[in-house]
Short mmCIF file of C-alpha atoms and ligand atoms in Angstrom, two decimals:
data_model
loop_
_atom_site.label_atom_id
_atom_site.label_comp_id
_atom_site.label_asym_id
_atom_site.label_seq_id
_atom_site.Cartn_x
_atom_site.Cartn_y
_atom_site.Cartn_z
CA MET J 1 222.06 77.28 80.60
CA SER J 2 220.06 78.81 78.28
CA GLU J 3 219.12 75.55 76.55
CA SER J 4 218.02 74.05 79.78
CA ARG J 5 215.81 77.44 80.02
CA SER J 6 214.06 76.72 77.03
CA GLY J 7 213.35 73.00 77.43
CA THR J 8 211.61 74.37 80.96
CA GLY J 9 209.62 76.37 78.90
CA SER J 10 208.24 74.13 76.72
CA ARG J 11 207.47 71.78 79.68
CA ALA J 12 205.47 74.33 81.29
CA ARG J 13 203.47 74.89 78.18
CA HIS J 14 202.73 71.22 77.53
CA LEU J 15 201.14 71.07 80.91
CA ARG J 16 199.24 74.33 80.73
CA ALA J 17 197.83 72.38 77.26
CA LEU J 18 197.33 69.34 79.01
CA LEU J 19 195.30 70.99 81.85
CA TRP J 20 193.31 72.94 79.71
CA SER J 21 192.80 70.17 77.78
CA ILE J 22 191.27 68.24 81.03
CA VAL J 23 189.34 70.80 81.60
CA LEU J 24 187.48 71.26 78.28
CA ILE J 25 186.76 67.75 78.00
CA ALA J 26 185.36 67.51 81.76
CA ALA J 27 183.49 70.66 80.89
CA GLY J 28 182.25 69.09 77.16
CA ALA J 29 181.58 65.84 79.08
CA MET J 30 178.88 67.07 81.41
CA VAL J 31 177.43 70.23 79.21
CA LEU J 32 176.96 68.07 75.84
CA PRO J 33 174.41 65.47 77.50
CA LEU J 34 172.23 68.29 78.89
CA THR J 35 171.63 69.56 75.11
CA ALA J 36 169.28 66.54 74.32
CA TYR J 37 167.32 67.56 77.07
CA VAL J 38 167.27 71.32 75.86
CA TRP J 39 166.39 69.72 72.19
CA THR J 40 163.45 67.37 73.68
CA ALA J 41 161.92 70.26 75.89
CA ALA J 42 161.82 72.46 72.15
CA VAL J 43 160.43 69.83 70.37
CA GLN J 44 157.94 68.93 72.61
CA ALA J 45 156.75 72.67 73.35
CA GLN J 46 156.81 72.83 69.40
CA GLU J 47 154.10 70.00 69.48
CA THR J 48 152.02 71.00 72.10
CA THR J 49 151.65 74.89 70.61
CA ALA J 50 150.52 73.06 67.05
CA ALA J 51 148.35 70.43 68.80
CA GLN J 52 146.37 73.12 71.03
CA PRO J 53 145.05 76.05 69.46
CA ALA J 54 144.44 79.19 71.46
CA THR J 55 142.69 78.57 74.81
CA PRO J 56 138.94 78.58 74.61
CA LYS J 57 137.81 82.10 75.73
CA THR J 58 134.01 80.85 75.76
CA ASN J 59 132.58 77.93 78.40
CA PRO J 60 131.97 74.80 75.81
CA ARG J 61 128.42 74.90 77.34
CA ALA J 62 127.16 78.04 76.37
CA ASP J 63 127.50 76.95 72.81
CA TYR J 64 125.00 74.23 73.84
CA TRP J 65 122.70 77.17 75.04
CA ARG J 66 123.19 79.22 72.53
CA GLU J 67 121.94 76.79 70.05
CA VAL J 68 119.32 76.10 72.28
CA ARG J 69 117.82 79.64 73.00
CA SER J 70 118.39 79.93 68.34
CA ALA J 71 114.96 78.57 68.67
CA GLU J 72 115.60 75.90 66.06
CA ALA J 73 113.69 72.79 66.15
CA GLY J 74 115.00 69.92 67.57
CA TYR J 75 113.81 66.39 68.23
CA THR J 76 111.55 65.79 71.34
CA ALA J 77 109.62 62.36 71.54
CA VAL J 78 107.24 64.45 73.24
CA ARG J 79 104.03 65.36 71.00
CA GLY J 80 102.45 68.97 70.40
CA GLN J 81 102.57 72.44 69.51
CA GLU J 82 106.14 73.79 69.23
CA THR J 83 107.09 70.97 71.73
CA ASN J 84 110.22 70.61 69.69
CA VAL J 85 111.76 74.46 70.21
CA LEU J 86 112.86 74.35 74.20
CA ILE J 87 113.14 78.01 74.43
CA GLN J 88 111.48 80.48 71.96
CA SER J 89 113.73 83.64 72.76
CA ARG J 90 111.24 86.15 70.95
CA GLY J 91 109.45 86.10 74.52
CA GLU J 92 112.16 87.93 75.83
CA VAL J 93 111.58 90.95 73.10
CA TRP J 94 107.80 90.27 73.81
CA ARG J 95 108.47 90.88 77.54
CA GLU J 96 110.67 94.18 77.03
CA VAL J 97 107.79 95.45 74.44
CA ARG J 98 105.06 94.68 76.76
CA ASN J 99 106.91 95.76 80.17
CA GLY J 100 108.09 98.88 78.68
CA PRO J 101 106.47 100.68 76.03
CA VAL J 102 103.00 99.28 76.06
CA MET J 103 102.71 100.04 79.68
CA ILE J 104 104.37 103.15 80.41
CA LEU J 105 103.08 104.85 77.13
CA GLY J 106 99.16 103.16 77.85
CA ALA J 107 99.58 104.73 81.43
CA LEU J 108 100.67 107.94 80.19
CA MET J 109 97.56 108.29 77.49
CA VAL J 110 95.13 106.77 80.36
CA VAL J 111 96.68 109.59 83.06
CA GLY J 112 97.06 112.09 80.63
CA MET J 113 93.41 111.82 79.25
CA ILE J 114 92.00 112.11 83.00
CA VAL J 115 94.46 115.14 83.43
CA ALA J 116 93.46 116.63 80.30
CA LEU J 117 89.61 116.20 81.03
CA LEU J 118 90.44 117.43 84.67
CA ALA J 119 91.92 120.66 83.39
CA TYR J 120 89.19 121.29 80.79
CA HIS J 121 86.50 120.94 83.41
CA LEU J 122 88.29 123.22 85.99
CA LEU J 123 89.20 125.89 83.50
CA LYS J 124 86.23 125.83 80.91
CA GLY J 125 83.73 123.81 82.73
CA GLY J 126 81.28 121.34 80.75
CA ALA J 127 78.57 122.41 78.46
CA LYS J 128 75.68 123.87 80.20
CA LEU J 129 72.12 123.44 79.12
CA GLU J 130 71.33 126.90 77.98
CA HIS J 131 67.51 126.43 77.47
CA ARG J 132 65.60 124.02 79.19
CA THR J 133 62.53 123.99 77.55
CA GLY J 134 60.57 121.02 79.93
CA ARG J 135 59.39 119.28 76.48
CA LYS J 136 60.91 116.03 76.03
CA VAL J 137 61.82 114.40 73.09
CA LEU J 138 62.23 110.48 72.74
CA ARG J 139 65.99 109.62 72.26
CA TRP J 140 66.70 105.88 73.13
CA VAL J 141 64.12 103.59 73.55
CA VAL J 142 64.26 100.74 76.25
CA SER J 143 66.40 98.04 74.09
CA ASP J 144 69.04 100.77 73.32
CA ARG J 145 69.54 101.68 76.61
CA VAL J 146 69.43 97.96 78.07
CA LEU J 147 72.03 97.25 75.42
CA HIS J 148 74.03 100.66 76.38
CA TRP J 149 74.30 99.80 80.18
CA TYR J 150 75.05 96.05 79.60
CA THR J 151 78.14 96.82 77.38
CA ALA J 152 79.12 99.64 79.52
CA VAL J 153 79.23 97.98 82.81
CA LEU J 154 80.54 94.91 81.44
CA PHE J 155 83.39 97.09 79.68
CA ILE J 156 84.11 98.85 82.64
CA ILE J 157 84.85 95.74 85.07
CA LEU J 158 86.69 94.42 82.03
CA ALA J 159 88.90 97.61 82.37
CA ILE J 160 89.55 97.24 86.16
CA THR J 161 90.47 93.64 85.70
CA GLY J 162 92.12 93.81 82.49
CA LEU J 163 94.38 96.50 83.50
CA SER J 164 94.73 94.93 87.22
CA LEU J 165 96.68 92.24 84.85
CA LEU J 166 98.68 94.60 83.04
CA TRP J 167 99.82 97.31 85.92
CA GLY J 168 99.57 94.85 88.97
CA ARG J 169 103.00 94.22 89.65
CA ALA J 170 103.78 98.05 89.20
CA VAL J 171 100.94 99.62 91.03
CA LEU J 172 99.06 96.91 93.05
CA ILE J 173 101.89 94.86 94.81
CA PRO J 174 102.94 98.20 96.19
CA ILE J 175 99.50 98.82 97.75
CA LEU J 176 98.07 95.17 98.39
CA GLY J 177 101.56 93.36 98.88
CA LYS J 178 102.30 90.41 96.93
CA GLU J 179 100.07 88.07 98.59
CA GLY J 180 97.14 90.43 98.08
CA PHE J 181 97.79 90.90 94.74
CA ALA J 182 98.20 87.25 93.99
CA ALA J 183 94.56 86.84 95.67
CA TRP J 184 92.93 89.56 93.52
CA ALA J 185 94.44 88.54 90.28
CA GLY J 186 93.43 84.96 90.92
CA LEU J 187 89.84 86.35 90.87
CA ALA J 188 90.28 89.32 88.10
CA LYS J 189 91.67 86.59 85.67
CA PRO J 190 88.67 84.03 85.71
CA VAL J 191 86.38 87.18 85.73
CA HIS J 192 88.30 89.01 82.73
CA ASP J 193 87.97 85.73 80.84
CA TYR J 194 84.32 84.74 81.35
CA LEU J 195 82.71 88.52 81.18
CA ALA J 196 84.91 88.96 77.83
CA LEU J 197 82.32 86.89 76.01
CA ALA J 198 79.27 88.48 77.53
CA PHE J 199 80.62 92.16 76.43
CA THR J 200 81.85 90.74 72.90
CA ALA J 201 78.19 89.82 72.35
CA GLY J 202 76.84 92.97 73.71
CA LEU J 203 79.60 95.32 71.75
CA VAL J 204 78.56 93.66 68.54
CA VAL J 205 74.96 93.95 68.75
CA MET J 206 75.06 97.73 69.76
CA LEU J 207 77.64 98.69 66.81
CA LEU J 208 75.26 96.96 64.52
CA LYS J 209 72.10 98.42 65.88
CA TRP J 210 73.98 101.75 65.71
CA PHE J 211 75.41 101.76 62.55
CA HIS J 212 72.70 103.92 60.65
CA HIS J 213 73.38 106.87 63.59
CA ASN J 214 77.15 106.86 62.72
CA ILE J 215 77.57 107.07 58.70
CA PRO J 216 79.50 110.41 58.30
CA ALA J 217 77.63 113.13 57.16
CA SER J 218 79.06 116.63 55.23
CA TYR J 219 78.08 118.90 58.15
CA ASP J 220 80.09 116.58 60.33
CA ARG J 221 83.45 118.98 58.99
CA GLU J 222 81.74 121.85 60.52
CA TRP J 223 81.43 120.33 63.91
CA PHE J 224 84.98 118.98 63.80
CA ARG J 225 86.29 122.95 62.58
CA GLN J 226 84.42 124.25 65.54
CA ALA J 227 85.73 121.42 68.15
CA GLY J 228 82.10 120.54 68.77
CA GLY J 229 81.84 124.05 70.21
CA TYR J 230 83.58 122.92 73.60
CA PHE J 231 85.76 125.70 73.55
CA SER J 232 83.72 128.42 72.37
CA ASN J 233 80.17 127.85 73.33
CA SER J 234 79.29 127.37 69.84
CA HIS J 235 76.10 124.76 68.12
CA PRO J 236 77.97 122.97 65.07
CA PRO J 237 75.55 120.78 63.14
CA ALA J 238 74.74 117.19 64.32
CA GLY J 239 72.47 114.73 63.57
CA PHE J 240 71.51 111.92 65.78
CA ALA J 241 75.22 111.51 66.62
CA ASN J 242 77.35 114.38 66.59
CA ALA J 243 80.65 114.16 64.51
CA GLY J 244 82.58 113.14 67.90
CA GLU J 245 80.14 110.81 68.79
CA LYS J 246 80.75 109.12 65.52
CA ALA J 247 84.43 109.24 66.18
CA TYR J 248 84.11 107.50 68.93
CA TYR J 249 81.66 105.23 67.42
CA TRP J 250 84.33 104.03 64.91
CA VAL J 251 87.17 103.83 67.32
CA LEU J 252 84.93 101.19 68.89
CA VAL J 253 84.58 99.31 65.86
CA PHE J 254 88.21 99.47 64.76
CA GLY J 255 89.41 98.65 68.43
CA GLY J 256 87.00 96.87 69.16
CA THR J 257 87.77 94.30 66.53
CA ALA J 258 91.02 94.13 67.39
CA LEU J 259 90.37 93.76 71.36
CA VAL J 260 88.08 90.80 70.42
CA ILE J 261 89.77 88.95 67.86
CA SER J 262 93.31 88.89 69.76
CA GLY J 263 91.31 88.31 73.17
CA PHE J 264 90.24 85.25 71.36
CA TYR J 265 93.74 84.30 70.83
CA LEU J 266 94.69 84.20 74.39
CA LEU J 267 91.51 82.91 75.47
CA PHE J 268 91.84 79.92 73.64
CA PRO J 269 95.49 78.88 73.57
CA ASN J 270 94.76 75.36 72.54
CA LEU J 271 93.59 75.70 69.21
CA GLY J 272 97.15 75.47 67.87
CA PHE J 273 98.56 78.94 67.78
CA GLU J 274 101.97 79.36 68.01
CA ARG J 275 103.71 81.46 70.79
CA ALA J 276 104.66 84.08 68.57
CA ALA J 277 101.10 84.43 67.46
CA MET J 278 100.08 84.75 71.13
CA GLN J 279 102.99 87.25 71.86
CA ASN J 280 101.65 89.37 69.14
CA ALA J 281 97.94 89.25 70.38
CA ASN J 282 99.12 89.97 73.83
CA ILE J 283 100.52 93.12 72.37
CA VAL J 284 97.58 93.89 70.54
CA HIS J 285 95.00 93.01 72.97
CA GLY J 286 96.97 95.64 75.42
CA VAL J 287 97.22 98.43 72.92
CA SER J 288 93.65 98.23 71.78
CA ALA J 289 92.44 97.91 75.64
CA LEU J 290 94.36 100.91 76.33
CA VAL J 291 93.07 103.17 73.37
CA LEU J 292 89.42 101.86 74.22
CA THR J 293 90.06 102.75 78.04
CA THR J 294 91.26 106.29 76.81
CA ALA J 295 88.11 106.94 74.48
CA VAL J 296 85.76 105.50 76.89
CA ILE J 297 87.01 107.96 79.70
CA ALA J 298 86.27 110.99 77.60
CA HIS J 299 82.92 109.43 76.78
CA ILE J 300 81.92 109.25 80.10
CA TYR J 301 83.12 112.51 81.17
CA LEU J 302 81.40 114.10 77.93
CA GLY J 303 78.46 111.88 78.93
CA THR J 304 77.77 113.32 82.30
CA LEU J 305 79.45 116.49 83.69
CA GLY J 306 80.85 117.45 80.15
CA SER J 307 77.33 117.46 78.71
CA GLU J 308 74.47 118.75 80.64
CA GLY J 309 71.18 117.06 79.72
CA ALA J 310 72.93 113.91 77.67
CA LEU J 311 72.88 111.25 80.83
CA GLU J 312 69.00 111.73 81.37
CA GLY J 313 68.81 110.50 77.80
CA MET J 314 70.56 107.25 78.52
CA ILE J 315 68.77 106.65 82.01
CA SER J 316 65.12 107.56 80.92
CA GLY J 317 65.34 107.60 77.11
CA GLU J 318 63.88 111.05 76.66
CA VAL J 319 66.07 114.31 76.57
CA ASP J 320 65.11 118.24 77.04
CA GLU J 321 64.09 119.47 73.58
CA GLY J 322 66.57 122.43 74.28
CA TRP J 323 69.54 120.13 74.94
CA ALA J 324 68.43 118.55 71.13
CA ARG J 325 68.44 122.05 69.58
CA GLN J 326 71.90 123.06 71.20
CA HIS J 327 73.50 119.37 70.57
CA HIS J 328 71.79 117.60 67.82
CA SER J 329 69.81 120.40 65.38
CA VAL J 330 69.72 118.56 62.83
CA TRP J 331 68.40 115.17 64.23
CA LEU J 332 65.75 117.41 65.97
CA ASP J 333 64.95 119.24 62.52
CA GLU J 334 64.01 115.44 61.34
CA VAL J 335 62.26 114.57 64.49
CA GLN J 336 59.96 117.73 64.28
CA HIS J 337 59.87 118.31 60.48
CA GLY J 338 60.66 115.12 59.08
CA ARG J 339 63.43 116.55 57.16
CA PRO J 340 66.73 118.91 58.08
CA GLN J 341 65.75 122.64 58.16
CA PRO J 342 68.53 124.71 56.33
CA ALA J 343 69.38 126.85 59.13
CA ALA J 344 69.55 124.94 62.68
CA GLY J 345 68.40 128.22 64.95
CA ALA J 346 67.02 127.93 68.90
CA ALA J 347 64.79 125.33 70.13
CA ARG J 348 61.03 125.79 68.63
CA GLY J 349 57.88 124.62 68.18
CA SER J 350 56.43 121.78 70.08
CA ALA J 351 58.05 118.35 70.95
CA ALA J 352 57.43 115.91 68.57
CA ALA J 353 58.13 112.61 70.75
CA PRO J 354 58.52 109.47 69.12
CA THR J 355 57.30 106.66 70.89
C1 HEM T 401 79.55 105.04 83.13
C2 HEM T 401 80.12 104.81 81.84
C3 HEM T 401 78.97 105.70 81.13
C4 HEM T 401 78.29 106.91 80.82
C5 HEM T 401 78.03 107.48 82.09
C6 HEM T 401 77.75 106.90 79.52
C7 HEM T 401 77.28 107.50 78.81
C8 HEM T 401 76.50 107.94 77.85
C9 HEM T 401 75.65 108.65 77.57
C10 HEM T 401 74.59 110.10 78.15
C11 HEM T 401 75.28 108.39 75.99
C12 HEM T 401 74.45 109.16 75.25
C13 HEM T 401 74.62 110.56 74.54
C14 HEM T 401 73.63 110.91 73.38
O1 HEM T 401 72.63 110.76 73.60
O2 HEM T 401 74.18 111.46 72.55
C15 HEM T 401 76.09 107.75 75.54
C16 HEM T 401 76.48 106.74 74.33
C17 HEM T 401 76.75 106.04 73.89
N1 HEM T 401 77.66 105.17 74.77
FE1 HEM T 401 78.04 105.48 76.40
N2 HEM T 401 78.36 105.69 78.73
C18 HEM T 401 79.31 105.09 79.46
C19 HEM T 401 79.99 103.96 79.08
C20 HEM T 401 79.59 103.60 77.89
C21 HEM T 401 80.83 102.34 77.77
C22 HEM T 401 81.93 101.62 78.36
C23 HEM T 401 80.31 102.09 76.05
C24 HEM T 401 81.23 100.93 75.21
C25 HEM T 401 82.60 100.47 75.13
C26 HEM T 401 79.58 103.21 75.45
C27 HEM T 401 79.26 103.14 74.28
C28 HEM T 401 78.26 104.13 74.04
C29 HEM T 401 77.63 104.38 72.94
C30 HEM T 401 78.81 104.10 71.39
C31 HEM T 401 76.86 105.55 72.67
C32 HEM T 401 76.26 106.06 71.41
C33 HEM T 401 76.82 107.52 71.08
C34 HEM T 401 78.18 107.51 70.43
O3 HEM T 401 77.89 107.02 69.50
O4 HEM T 401 78.98 107.75 71.23
N3 HEM T 401 79.50 103.92 76.72
N4 HEM T 401 76.69 107.01 76.65
#
């Protein structure tokens, strides 16, 4: 009995072992072939990672344009000035300087001068002619006056047309509209270009002809120390030109030279100037024009409302002796006595009007 029980138990074990063996063989037969797929996929993934670096972050065409913008000279069959440089990126810097500091600081300078003169005139009033004698002294001969008004009228036209081009977008487009401004700019540009040549000739002759009036003298320091007497009503010594007029003359010499040379670059681009030179010339031209315009505004005030009796000299050629004594004592002494007098007092003696 016990023998037959042990025989049944061992058969059952054999049967279980057989069943497990079949299950394992069947499972192995199904799973093992799949390892080939896993292996291949792993190898492929590894190869792909090695072959492809990081996904590019930038558009490959961007590199092309970056190279173009580097202003490196390339090849072109078109012959001519800088034709092998497709884009000169420095132009962007020029645009920002012109439309930024030049336009804005320039406007502040010009408007600041107008506001300062207005404030001075309202608070203090211009220099009155204290004692009109009725006696006349010749100051400007006909050629001086023609030269002055010729240059002055041309400068004013050039300032209006030139500043229209500089400030037009900001100031005139809102007033005239785009089409109105385009029509005005189309006229302003050629007028500016042609009159520039006529102005240059007048400026050069005027500055050369009046050079001898504008050589600094020792008493000019005293004139500056008293600020020309414009705030204290004093009358500091002055020769034919006072120290302020001499300073104005030298601003015209240096500012005018910068203006004319830079203008020449802009007027004749085909003479072989590179784009960078034209950009520099444009900035120099704008800055010098704004400095001169500011100085001319002060000059116009001092030649009219700021100094009673000055304008009649530039119109008729003669000034009142009282005005000459008040504003140009050293010069009046030279005219009357042939040499400067030690102390410049009130107007005296009869006028010696040279002819
Ligand atoms: C409407 C505009 C202008 C008026 C009313 C005017 C008025 C005058 C007057 C009255 C004088 C004589 C001053 C004196 O006798 O001491 C004078 C001198 C002079 N003007 Fe004008 N002017 C004008 C525009 C200009 C312009 C645009 C320039 C040059 C760009 C200029 C350059 C000169 C120079 C160089 C002198 C010689 C004295 C000096 O060195 O300041 N003027 N002006």
